[in-house]
Tab-separated table of N, CA and C in Angstrom:
chain	number	residue	atom	x	y	z
A	1	MET	N	16.977	5.671	-9.907
A	1	MET	CA	16.739	4.244	-9.829
A	1	MET	C	17.461	3.628	-8.637
A	2	LEU	N	18.538	4.221	-8.247
A	2	LEU	CA	19.321	3.690	-7.144
A	2	LEU	C	18.762	4.121	-5.792
A	3	SER	N	17.981	5.181	-5.784
A	3	SER	CA	17.475	5.762	-4.550
A	3	SER	C	16.725	4.768	-3.655
A	4	PRO	N	15.746	3.981	-4.173
A	4	PRO	CA	15.059	3.029	-3.286
A	4	PRO	C	16.003	2.001	-2.676
A	5	CYS	N	16.969	1.531	-3.449
A	5	CYS	CA	17.930	0.545	-2.926
A	5	CYS	C	18.791	1.141	-1.817
A	6	LEU	N	19.254	2.357	-2.022
A	6	LEU	CA	20.065	3.016	-0.997
A	6	LEU	C	19.261	3.254	0.277
A	7	PHE	N	17.997	3.666	0.119
A	7	PHE	CA	17.174	3.927	1.290
A	7	PHE	C	16.919	2.637	2.065
A	8	ILE	N	16.618	1.549	1.357
A	8	ILE	CA	16.372	0.266	2.034
A	8	ILE	C	17.622	-0.184	2.783
A	9	SER	N	18.799	0.003	2.191
A	9	SER	CA	20.010	-0.377	2.921
A	9	SER	C	20.209	0.515	4.147
A	10	TYR	N	19.782	1.764	4.048
A	10	TYR	CA	19.880	2.699	5.169
A	10	TYR	C	18.978	2.284	6.324
A	11	ILE	N	17.786	1.770	6.011
A	11	ILE	CA	16.848	1.402	7.078
A	11	ILE	C	16.782	-0.111	7.317
A	12	SER	N	17.696	-0.872	6.736
A	12	SER	CA	17.625	-2.336	6.865
A	12	SER	C	17.714	-2.799	8.319
A	13	LYS	N	18.548	-2.161	9.133
A	13	LYS	CA	18.653	-2.550	10.545
A	13	LYS	C	17.322	-2.299	11.268
A	14	LEU	N	16.683	-1.189	10.958
A	14	LEU	CA	15.368	-0.875	11.534
A	14	LEU	C	14.356	-1.958	11.151
A	15	ILE	N	14.346	-2.334	9.898
A	15	ILE	CA	13.418	-3.373	9.422
A	15	ILE	C	13.710	-4.700	10.108
A	16	CYS	N	14.970	-5.071	10.192
A	16	CYS	CA	15.348	-6.333	10.855
A	16	CYS	C	14.943	-6.343	12.319
A	17	ASN	N	15.085	-5.212	13.007
A	17	ASN	CA	14.686	-5.132	14.421
A	17	ASN	C	13.178	-5.313	14.577
A	18	ILE	N	12.401	-4.761	13.662
A	18	ILE	CA	10.938	-4.919	13.735
A	18	ILE	C	10.554	-6.363	13.440
A	19	ILE	N	11.173	-6.972	12.441
A	19	ILE	CA	10.892	-8.377	12.128
A	19	ILE	C	11.226	-9.256	13.325
A	20	ALA	N	12.331	-8.972	13.995
A	20	ALA	CA	12.788	-9.783	15.132
A	20	ALA	C	11.859	-9.699	16.340
A	21	MET	N	10.941	-8.748	16.354
A	21	MET	CA	10.018	-8.623	17.482
A	21	MET	C	9.030	-9.783	17.540
A	22	ASN	N	8.884	-10.529	16.458
A	22	ASN	CA	7.955	-11.663	16.376
A	22	ASN	C	6.526	-11.279	16.720
A	23	ILE	N	6.143	-10.079	16.341
A	23	ILE	CA	4.757	-9.618	16.451
A	23	ILE	C	4.287	-9.415	15.022
A	24	GLY	N	3.212	-10.063	14.634
A	24	GLY	CA	2.759	-9.883	13.263
A	24	GLY	C	1.571	-10.754	12.931
A	25	CYS	N	1.301	-10.858	11.644
A	25	CYS	CA	0.134	-11.580	11.153
A	25	CYS	C	0.570	-12.781	10.322
A	26	ASN	N	-0.258	-13.801	10.324
A	26	ASN	CA	-0.049	-14.968	9.482
A	26	ASN	C	-0.814	-14.715	8.193
A	27	ILE	N	-0.081	-14.478	7.114
A	27	ILE	CA	-0.699	-14.197	5.824
A	27	ILE	C	-0.261	-15.280	4.850
A	28	GLY	N	-1.200	-16.134	4.485
A	28	GLY	CA	-0.892	-17.222	3.556
A	28	GLY	C	0.174	-18.159	4.084
A	29	GLY	N	0.193	-18.383	5.387
A	29	GLY	CA	1.171	-19.275	5.984
A	29	GLY	C	2.515	-18.634	6.272
A	30	MET	N	2.640	-17.336	6.001
A	30	MET	CA	3.894	-16.632	6.270
A	30	MET	C	3.686	-15.589	7.364
A	31	PHE	N	4.662	-15.466	8.233
A	31	PHE	CA	4.630	-14.450	9.286
A	31	PHE	C	5.057	-13.119	8.681
A	32	MET	N	4.220	-12.094	8.842
A	32	MET	CA	4.517	-10.771	8.286
A	32	MET	C	4.194	-9.703	9.324
A	33	ASN	N	5.085	-8.711	9.445
A	33	ASN	CA	4.759	-7.569	10.290
A	33	ASN	C	5.185	-6.243	9.671
A	34	ILE	N	5.952	-6.294	8.578
A	34	ILE	CA	6.374	-5.052	7.926
A	34	ILE	C	6.534	-5.275	6.426
A	35	LEU	N	6.086	-4.286	5.667
A	35	LEU	CA	6.337	-4.205	4.228
A	35	LEU	C	7.030	-2.870	4.019
A	36	ALA	N	8.087	-2.861	3.234
A	36	ALA	CA	8.806	-1.611	3.012
A	36	ALA	C	9.271	-1.528	1.571
A	37	TYR	N	9.010	-0.403	0.975
A	37	TYR	CA	9.543	-0.089	-0.344
A	37	TYR	C	9.912	1.382	-0.327
A	38	ALA	N	11.197	1.647	-0.484
A	38	ALA	CA	11.708	3.010	-0.385
A	38	ALA	C	11.245	3.608	0.939
A	39	ASP	N	10.541	4.737	0.914
A	39	ASP	CA	10.130	5.355	2.173
A	39	ASP	C	8.696	5.018	2.552
A	40	ASP	N	8.077	4.065	1.863
A	40	ASP	CA	6.721	3.622	2.202
A	40	ASP	C	6.804	2.365	3.068
A	41	VAL	N	6.314	2.469	4.292
A	41	VAL	CA	6.379	1.362	5.239
A	41	VAL	C	4.971	1.040	5.727
A	42	VAL	N	4.657	-0.254	5.771
A	42	VAL	CA	3.379	-0.726	6.316
A	42	VAL	C	3.695	-1.665	7.471
A	43	LEU	N	3.067	-1.423	8.611
A	43	LEU	CA	3.179	-2.321	9.767
A	43	LEU	C	1.892	-3.115	9.882
A	44	MET	N	2.005	-4.406	10.213
A	44	MET	CA	0.826	-5.263	10.351
A	44	MET	C	0.903	-6.018	11.666
A	45	ALA	N	-0.236	-6.037	12.365
A	45	ALA	CA	-0.279	-6.734	13.651
A	45	ALA	C	-1.682	-7.300	13.870
A	46	PRO	N	-1.776	-8.361	14.672
A	46	PRO	CA	-3.075	-8.990	14.905
A	46	PRO	C	-3.931	-8.307	15.968
A	47	SER	N	-3.365	-7.331	16.690
A	47	SER	CA	-4.135	-6.671	17.746
A	47	SER	C	-3.711	-5.212	17.861
A	48	TRP	N	-4.546	-4.451	18.552
A	48	TRP	CA	-4.236	-3.037	18.764
A	48	TRP	C	-2.926	-2.897	19.537
A	49	PHE	N	-2.799	-3.635	20.644
A	49	PHE	CA	-1.613	-3.538	21.501
A	49	PHE	C	-0.348	-3.899	20.724
A	50	ALA	N	-0.421	-4.959	19.911
A	50	ALA	CA	0.743	-5.395	19.130
A	50	ALA	C	1.154	-4.323	18.124
A	51	LEU	N	0.186	-3.682	17.475
A	51	LEU	CA	0.521	-2.647	16.501
A	51	LEU	C	1.141	-1.433	17.187
A	52	GLN	N	0.642	-1.069	18.352
A	52	GLN	CA	1.242	0.065	19.069
A	52	GLN	C	2.686	-0.257	19.449
A	53	GLN	N	2.973	-1.518	19.796
A	53	GLN	CA	4.350	-1.919	20.084
A	53	GLN	C	5.230	-1.770	18.834
A	54	LEU	N	4.713	-2.174	17.674
A	54	LEU	CA	5.465	-2.031	16.425
A	54	LEU	C	5.696	-0.558	16.089
A	55	ILE	N	4.690	0.266	16.303
A	55	ILE	CA	4.825	1.704	16.053
A	55	ILE	C	5.903	2.297	16.953
A	56	ASP	N	5.876	1.930	18.230
A	56	ASP	CA	6.878	2.433	19.171
A	56	ASP	C	8.285	1.993	18.767
A	57	ALA	N	8.425	0.746	18.309
A	57	ALA	CA	9.731	0.251	17.857
A	57	ALA	C	10.178	0.996	16.602
A	58	LEU	N	9.248	1.295	15.721
A	58	LEU	CA	9.566	2.051	14.508
A	58	LEU	C	10.073	3.449	14.869
A	59	VAL	N	9.406	4.091	15.815
A	59	VAL	CA	9.814	5.434	16.242
A	59	VAL	C	11.210	5.400	16.849
A	60	CYS	N	11.466	4.422	17.714
A	60	CYS	CA	12.802	4.315	18.341
A	60	CYS	C	13.874	4.037	17.301
A	61	GLY	N	13.608	3.104	16.403
A	61	GLY	CA	14.574	2.769	15.361
A	61	GLY	C	14.818	3.929	14.411
A	62	ALA	N	13.765	4.654	14.082
A	62	ALA	CA	13.903	5.814	13.197
A	62	ALA	C	14.728	6.899	13.873
A	63	CYS	N	14.516	7.083	15.154
A	63	CYS	CA	15.280	8.086	15.911
A	63	CYS	C	16.774	7.742	15.902
A	64	ASP	N	17.086	6.446	16.008
A	64	ASP	CA	18.484	6.002	16.013
A	64	ASP	C	19.209	6.363	14.713
A	65	ILE	N	18.482	6.396	13.600
A	65	ILE	CA	19.121	6.718	12.321
A	65	ILE	C	18.770	8.136	11.863
A	66	ASP	N	18.301	8.947	12.810
A	66	ASP	CA	17.992	10.357	12.555
A	66	ASP	C	16.951	10.528	11.440
A	67	MET	N	15.877	9.748	11.557
A	67	MET	CA	14.789	9.800	10.596
A	67	MET	C	13.487	10.034	11.362
A	68	GLN	N	12.528	10.680	10.731
A	68	GLN	CA	11.236	10.917	11.370
A	68	GLN	C	10.125	10.361	10.510
A	69	CYS	N	9.045	9.941	11.160
A	69	CYS	CA	7.850	9.480	10.456
A	69	CYS	C	6.928	10.670	10.231
A	70	ASN	N	6.369	10.776	9.058
A	70	ASN	CA	5.448	11.858	8.730
A	70	ASN	C	4.055	11.483	9.239
A	71	THR	N	3.648	12.079	10.334
A	71	THR	CA	2.346	11.738	10.931
A	71	THR	C	1.178	12.261	10.109
A	72	ASN	N	1.421	13.195	9.185
A	72	ASN	CA	0.342	13.681	8.318
A	72	ASN	C	-0.012	12.668	7.232
A	73	LYS	N	0.933	11.797	6.894
A	73	LYS	CA	0.696	10.786	5.861
A	73	LYS	C	0.450	9.404	6.445
A	74	THR	N	0.583	9.255	7.744
A	74	THR	CA	0.464	7.955	8.388
A	74	THR	C	-0.975	7.713	8.826
A	75	VAL	N	-1.532	6.575	8.422
A	75	VAL	CA	-2.913	6.230	8.765
A	75	VAL	C	-2.976	4.795	9.266
A	76	CYS	N	-4.109	4.451	9.855
A	76	CYS	CA	-4.349	3.105	10.365
A	76	CYS	C	-5.579	2.517	9.688
A	77	MET	N	-5.547	1.212	9.491
A	77	MET	CA	-6.681	0.531	8.883
A	77	MET	C	-6.923	-0.774	9.633
A	78	VAL	N	-8.185	-1.054	9.913
A	78	VAL	CA	-8.571	-2.301	10.559
A	78	VAL	C	-9.259	-3.164	9.514
A	79	PHE	N	-8.806	-4.397	9.382
A	79	PHE	CA	-9.447	-5.363	8.496
A	79	PHE	C	-10.324	-6.263	9.355
A	80	PRO	N	-11.635	-6.110	9.244
A	80	PRO	CA	-12.514	-6.943	10.074
A	80	PRO	C	-12.471	-8.401	9.612
A	81	PRO	N	-12.691	-9.341	10.537
A	81	PRO	CA	-12.687	-10.752	10.137
A	81	PRO	C	-13.874	-11.055	9.220
A	82	LYS	N	-13.697	-12.047	8.350
A	82	LYS	CA	-14.789	-12.427	7.444
A	82	LYS	C	-15.956	-13.022	8.219
A	83	ASP	N	-15.647	-13.751	9.277
A	83	ASP	CA	-16.679	-14.320	10.139
A	83	ASP	C	-17.093	-13.245	11.146
A	84	LYS	N	-18.265	-12.677	10.960
A	84	LYS	CA	-18.740	-11.560	11.803
A	84	LYS	C	-18.801	-11.924	13.278
A	85	ARG	N	-18.900	-13.202	13.598
A	85	ARG	CA	-18.954	-13.620	15.005
A	85	ARG	C	-17.615	-13.425	15.704
A	86	LYS	N	-16.543	-13.266	14.922
A	86	LYS	CA	-15.213	-13.098	15.502
A	86	LYS	C	-14.836	-11.638	15.733
A	87	ILE	N	-15.740	-10.708	15.445
A	87	ILE	CA	-15.468	-9.292	15.689
A	87	ILE	C	-15.459	-9.055	17.191
A	88	VAL	N	-14.353	-8.521	17.701
A	88	VAL	CA	-14.229	-8.305	19.142
A	88	VAL	C	-14.597	-6.882	19.541
A	89	ALA	N	-14.504	-5.935	18.597
A	89	ALA	CA	-14.848	-4.549	18.900
A	89	ALA	C	-15.152	-3.814	17.602
A	90	SER	N	-15.998	-2.816	17.696
A	90	SER	CA	-16.301	-2.021	16.509
A	90	SER	C	-15.507	-0.713	16.502
A	91	ALA	N	-14.916	-0.381	17.638
A	91	ALA	CA	-14.082	0.824	17.732
A	91	ALA	C	-12.829	0.479	18.540
A	92	PHE	N	-11.747	1.129	18.195
A	92	PHE	CA	-10.478	0.871	18.853
A	92	PHE	C	-9.883	2.178	19.346
A	93	PRO	N	-9.030	2.116	20.363
A	93	PRO	CA	-8.348	3.337	20.803
A	93	PRO	C	-7.462	3.860	19.681
A	94	SER	N	-7.155	5.116	19.730
A	94	SER	CA	-6.293	5.716	18.717
A	94	SER	C	-4.853	5.277	18.915
A	95	PHE	N	-4.139	5.174	17.813
A	95	PHE	CA	-2.708	4.900	17.868
A	95	PHE	C	-1.976	6.232	17.975
A	96	VAL	N	-0.825	6.200	18.631
A	96	VAL	CA	-0.035	7.415	18.816
A	96	VAL	C	1.354	7.186	18.234
A	97	LEU	N	1.797	8.137	17.409
A	97	LEU	CA	3.122	8.099	16.805
A	97	LEU	C	3.764	9.458	17.043
A	98	ASN	N	4.857	9.479	17.740
A	98	ASN	CA	5.540	10.745	18.087
A	98	ASN	C	4.600	11.752	18.738
A	99	GLY	N	3.695	11.290	19.569
A	99	GLY	CA	2.769	12.179	20.258
A	99	GLY	C	1.560	12.584	19.434
A	100	ALA	N	1.510	12.199	18.165
A	100	ALA	CA	0.373	12.548	17.295
A	100	ALA	C	-0.589	11.368	17.203
A	101	THR	N	-1.872	11.678	17.254
A	101	THR	CA	-2.902	10.656	17.112
A	101	THR	C	-3.096	10.337	15.636
A	102	LEU	N	-3.085	9.059	15.311
A	102	LEU	CA	-3.228	8.635	13.921
A	102	LEU	C	-4.701	8.409	13.578
A	103	GLN	N	-5.036	8.717	12.354
A	103	GLN	CA	-6.413	8.615	11.862
A	103	GLN	C	-6.686	7.208	11.319
A	104	TYR	N	-7.900	6.694	11.566
A	104	TYR	CA	-8.353	5.434	10.974
A	104	TYR	C	-8.993	5.742	9.623
A	105	VAL	N	-8.697	4.915	8.618
A	105	VAL	CA	-9.277	5.098	7.290
A	105	VAL	C	-9.798	3.756	6.773
A	106	PRO	N	-10.846	3.790	5.911
A	106	PRO	CA	-11.337	2.545	5.318
A	106	PRO	C	-10.541	2.134	4.077
A	107	GLU	N	-9.746	3.073	3.525
A	107	GLU	CA	-8.922	2.780	2.352
A	107	GLU	C	-7.772	3.769	2.278
A	108	PHE	N	-6.697	3.362	1.606
A	108	PHE	CA	-5.577	4.278	1.372
A	108	PHE	C	-4.823	3.809	0.140
A	109	LYS	N	-3.995	4.694	-0.361
A	109	LYS	CA	-3.205	4.390	-1.557
A	109	LYS	C	-1.804	3.991	-1.118
A	110	TYR	N	-1.367	2.807	-1.523
A	110	TYR	CA	-0.034	2.319	-1.203
A	110	TYR	C	0.651	1.896	-2.494
A	111	LEU	N	1.781	2.509	-2.792
A	111	LEU	CA	2.547	2.243	-4.006
A	111	LEU	C	1.674	2.345	-5.257
A	112	GLY	N	0.772	3.310	-5.243
A	112	GLY	CA	-0.075	3.554	-6.408
A	112	GLY	C	-1.318	2.712	-6.482
A	113	HIS	N	-1.553	1.853	-5.507
A	113	HIS	CA	-2.724	0.973	-5.519
A	113	HIS	C	-3.640	1.290	-4.350
A	114	MET	N	-4.927	1.178	-4.589
A	114	MET	CA	-5.920	1.413	-3.540
A	114	MET	C	-6.091	0.140	-2.713
A	115	ILE	N	-5.889	0.256	-1.414
A	115	ILE	CA	-6.089	-0.850	-0.480
A	115	ILE	C	-7.345	-0.523	0.323
A	116	SER	N	-8.304	-1.457	0.373
A	116	SER	CA	-9.560	-1.242	1.092
A	116	SER	C	-9.695	-2.262	2.206
A	117	ASN	N	-10.316	-1.848	3.297
A	117	ASN	CA	-10.483	-2.786	4.412
A	117	ASN	C	-11.657	-3.738	4.203
A	118	ASP	N	-12.378	-3.608	3.086
A	118	ASP	CA	-13.456	-4.558	2.803
A	118	ASP	C	-12.963	-5.735	1.958
A	119	SER	N	-11.648	-5.812	1.747
A	119	SER	CA	-10.990	-6.903	1.027
A	119	SER	C	-11.453	-7.048	-0.419
A	120	THR	N	-11.855	-5.947	-1.037
A	120	THR	CA	-12.197	-5.990	-2.454
A	120	THR	C	-11.187	-5.155	-3.232
A	121	ASP	N	-11.087	-5.439	-4.498
A	121	ASP	CA	-10.179	-4.710	-5.373
A	121	ASP	C	-10.924	-3.763	-6.300
A	122	ASP	N	-12.208	-3.576	-6.052
A	122	ASP	CA	-13.047	-2.796	-6.960
A	122	ASP	C	-12.492	-1.401	-7.218
A	123	LYS	N	-12.071	-0.701	-6.182
A	123	LYS	CA	-11.586	0.676	-6.358
A	123	LYS	C	-10.267	0.710	-7.104
A	124	ASP	N	-9.409	-0.258	-6.864
A	124	ASP	CA	-8.138	-0.297	-7.574
A	124	ASP	C	-8.353	-0.642	-9.048
A	125	ILE	N	-9.260	-1.572	-9.326
A	125	ILE	CA	-9.569	-1.928	-10.714
A	125	ILE	C	-10.203	-0.742	-11.427
A	126	LEU	N	-11.121	-0.061	-10.776
A	126	LEU	CA	-11.753	1.121	-11.369
A	126	LEU	C	-10.713	2.203	-11.655
A	127	ARG	N	-9.779	2.409	-10.766
A	127	ARG	CA	-8.705	3.383	-10.974
A	127	ARG	C	-7.895	3.011	-12.207
A	128	GLU	N	-7.582	1.733	-12.345
A	128	GLU	CA	-6.786	1.281	-13.493
A	128	GLU	C	-7.570	1.408	-14.801
A	129	VAL	N	-8.868	1.140	-14.776
A	129	VAL	CA	-9.699	1.294	-15.978
A	129	VAL	C	-9.753	2.763	-16.391
A	130	ARG	N	-9.910	3.659	-15.430
A	130	ARG	CA	-9.908	5.092	-15.736
A	130	ARG	C	-8.598	5.528	-16.376
A	131	LEU	N	-7.484	5.026	-15.824
A	131	LEU	CA	-6.181	5.348	-16.406
A	131	LEU	C	-6.051	4.818	-17.827
A	132	LEU	N	-6.600	3.631	-18.086
A	132	LEU	CA	-6.578	3.063	-19.431
A	132	LEU	C	-7.316	3.978	-20.407
A	133	PHE	N	-8.522	4.424	-20.032
A	133	PHE	CA	-9.280	5.331	-20.896
A	133	PHE	C	-8.547	6.657	-21.099
A	134	THR	N	-7.958	7.180	-20.048
A	134	THR	CA	-7.223	8.446	-20.156
A	134	THR	C	-6.060	8.307	-21.126
A	135	ARG	N	-5.254	7.255	-20.941
A	135	ARG	CA	-4.110	7.049	-21.829
A	135	ARG	C	-4.553	6.840	-23.279
A	136	ALA	N	-5.618	6.049	-23.476
A	136	ALA	CA	-6.114	5.789	-24.836
A	136	ALA	C	-6.601	7.078	-25.493
A	137	ASN	N	-7.296	7.912	-24.742
A	137	ASN	CA	-7.777	9.185	-25.303
A	137	ASN	C	-6.616	10.117	-25.654
A	138	ILE	N	-5.593	10.147	-24.827
A	138	ILE	CA	-4.420	10.979	-25.120
A	138	ILE	C	-3.742	10.493	-26.403
A	139	LEU	N	-3.570	9.174	-26.523
A	139	LEU	CA	-2.952	8.636	-27.736
A	139	LEU	C	-3.807	8.932	-28.969
A	140	ASN	N	-5.108	8.783	-28.836
A	140	ASN	CA	-6.004	9.047	-29.958
A	140	ASN	C	-5.912	10.508	-30.400
A	141	ARG	N	-5.854	11.418	-29.428
A	141	ARG	CA	-5.759	12.844	-29.745
A	141	ARG	C	-4.439	13.190	-30.427
A	142	ARG	N	-3.350	12.624	-29.925
A	142	ARG	CA	-2.029	12.980	-30.444
A	142	ARG	C	-1.633	12.208	-31.701
A	143	PHE	N	-2.109	10.952	-31.815
A	143	PHE	CA	-1.643	10.098	-32.906
A	143	PHE	C	-2.789	9.530	-33.745
A	144	GLY	N	-3.932	10.200	-33.740
A	144	GLY	CA	-5.103	9.729	-34.485
A	144	GLY	C	-4.879	9.600	-35.973
A	145	MET	N	-3.963	10.350	-36.530
A	145	MET	CA	-3.720	10.327	-37.971
A	145	MET	C	-2.689	9.264	-38.369
A	146	CYS	N	-2.100	8.566	-37.421
A	146	CYS	CA	-1.089	7.548	-37.730
A	146	CYS	C	-1.744	6.270	-38.233
A	147	SER	N	-0.919	5.375	-38.743
A	147	SER	CA	-1.431	4.095	-39.250
A	147	SER	C	-1.904	3.221	-38.093
A	148	VAL	N	-2.674	2.205	-38.432
A	148	VAL	CA	-3.204	1.290	-37.418
A	148	VAL	C	-2.065	0.571	-36.698
A	149	SER	N	-1.034	0.186	-37.412
A	149	SER	CA	0.071	-0.535	-36.769
A	149	SER	C	0.807	0.362	-35.769
A	150	VAL	N	0.979	1.645	-36.090
A	150	VAL	CA	1.615	2.587	-35.160
A	150	VAL	C	0.741	2.768	-33.929
A	151	LYS	N	-0.560	2.958	-34.161
A	151	LYS	CA	-1.476	3.133	-33.022
A	151	LYS	C	-1.525	1.882	-32.154
A	152	THR	N	-1.477	0.706	-32.771
A	152	THR	CA	-1.488	-0.550	-32.007
A	152	THR	C	-0.227	-0.665	-31.155
A	153	THR	N	0.910	-0.345	-31.735
A	153	THR	CA	2.174	-0.390	-30.987
A	153	THR	C	2.160	0.604	-29.828
A	154	LEU	N	1.695	1.812	-30.087
A	154	LEU	CA	1.610	2.822	-29.023
A	154	LEU	C	0.644	2.380	-27.925
A	155	PHE	N	-0.484	1.806	-28.326
A	155	PHE	CA	-1.472	1.345	-27.341
A	155	PHE	C	-0.864	0.265	-26.447
A	156	ARG	N	-0.195	-0.698	-27.062
A	156	ARG	CA	0.431	-1.777	-26.278
A	156	ARG	C	1.515	-1.241	-25.345
A	157	SER	N	2.217	-0.211	-25.787
A	157	SER	CA	3.312	0.339	-24.987
A	157	SER	C	2.838	1.217	-23.840
A	158	PHE	N	1.824	2.049	-24.101
A	158	PHE	CA	1.445	3.069	-23.118
A	158	PHE	C	0.116	2.823	-22.411
A	159	CYS	N	-0.730	2.025	-22.962
A	159	CYS	CA	-2.066	1.871	-22.366
A	159	CYS	C	-2.219	0.601	-21.553
A	160	ILE	N	-1.571	-0.451	-21.978
A	160	ILE	CA	-1.729	-1.720	-21.265
A	160	ILE	C	-0.653	-1.793	-20.189
A	161	CYS	N	-0.924	-1.170	-19.071
A	161	CYS	CA	0.001	-1.096	-17.953
A	161	CYS	C	-0.734	-1.558	-16.704
A	162	PHE	N	-0.737	-2.840	-16.473
A	162	PHE	CA	-1.461	-3.383	-15.329
A	162	PHE	C	-0.488	-3.864	-14.256
A	163	TYR	N	0.425	-2.979	-13.876
A	163	TYR	CA	1.359	-3.281	-12.807
A	163	TYR	C	0.571	-3.628	-11.544
A	164	GLY	N	0.834	-4.762	-10.972
A	164	GLY	CA	0.180	-5.168	-9.732
A	164	GLY	C	-1.140	-5.876	-9.917
A	165	MET	N	-1.590	-6.071	-11.157
A	165	MET	CA	-2.895	-6.683	-11.357
A	165	MET	C	-2.911	-8.149	-10.898
A	166	ALA	N	-1.748	-8.763	-10.799
A	166	ALA	CA	-1.673	-10.150	-10.316
A	166	ALA	C	-2.126	-10.236	-8.855
A	167	LEU	N	-2.143	-9.119	-8.164
A	167	LEU	CA	-2.571	-9.111	-6.771
A	167	LEU	C	-4.087	-9.026	-6.623
A	168	TRP	N	-4.788	-8.708	-7.713
A	168	TRP	CA	-6.236	-8.582	-7.625
A	168	TRP	C	-6.869	-9.923	-7.291
A	169	LYS	N	-7.879	-9.862	-6.497
A	169	LYS	CA	-8.576	-11.059	-6.021
A	169	LYS	C	-9.602	-11.492	-7.063
A	170	ARG	N	-9.626	-12.775	-7.319
A	170	ARG	CA	-10.632	-13.299	-8.242
A	170	ARG	C	-11.893	-13.611	-7.461
A	171	MET	N	-13.011	-13.280	-8.043
A	171	MET	CA	-14.302	-13.547	-7.381
A	171	MET	C	-14.914	-14.799	-7.932
């Protein structure tokens, strides 16, 4: 339980240096360029050039604290504007991290949640529904002979786990 806190304190100077670059996106009226939880880091920028600058700063800062970025797990995602007339390009140059070319993806899993560049939560909701059915079936198999009150308590404890559902977009 202490591990994420210790890691964040270890990389706090790196995070502060990236924030201080003043390169980032306006999200809901707030300036954002980095999200970090334990060893999961997300960089956000409004342009290709700005993101490459953030990546380069991340590499330099990581080197200073004797840390490396795993280029096999690192991906890039472009969120197209909702107004199609504002699309400036359909393809972008590749990003480079420690000499490795990073792959573009339409979706990825971050902290257990599916993030899609089409701005929908459908895949994350579907993942959570599947987990609900899986957990319910496991409980039914193991505790099918128990009383209704026991099964209800177990269901509430183990099946209704919607961590992060407050982030889902309402249609």
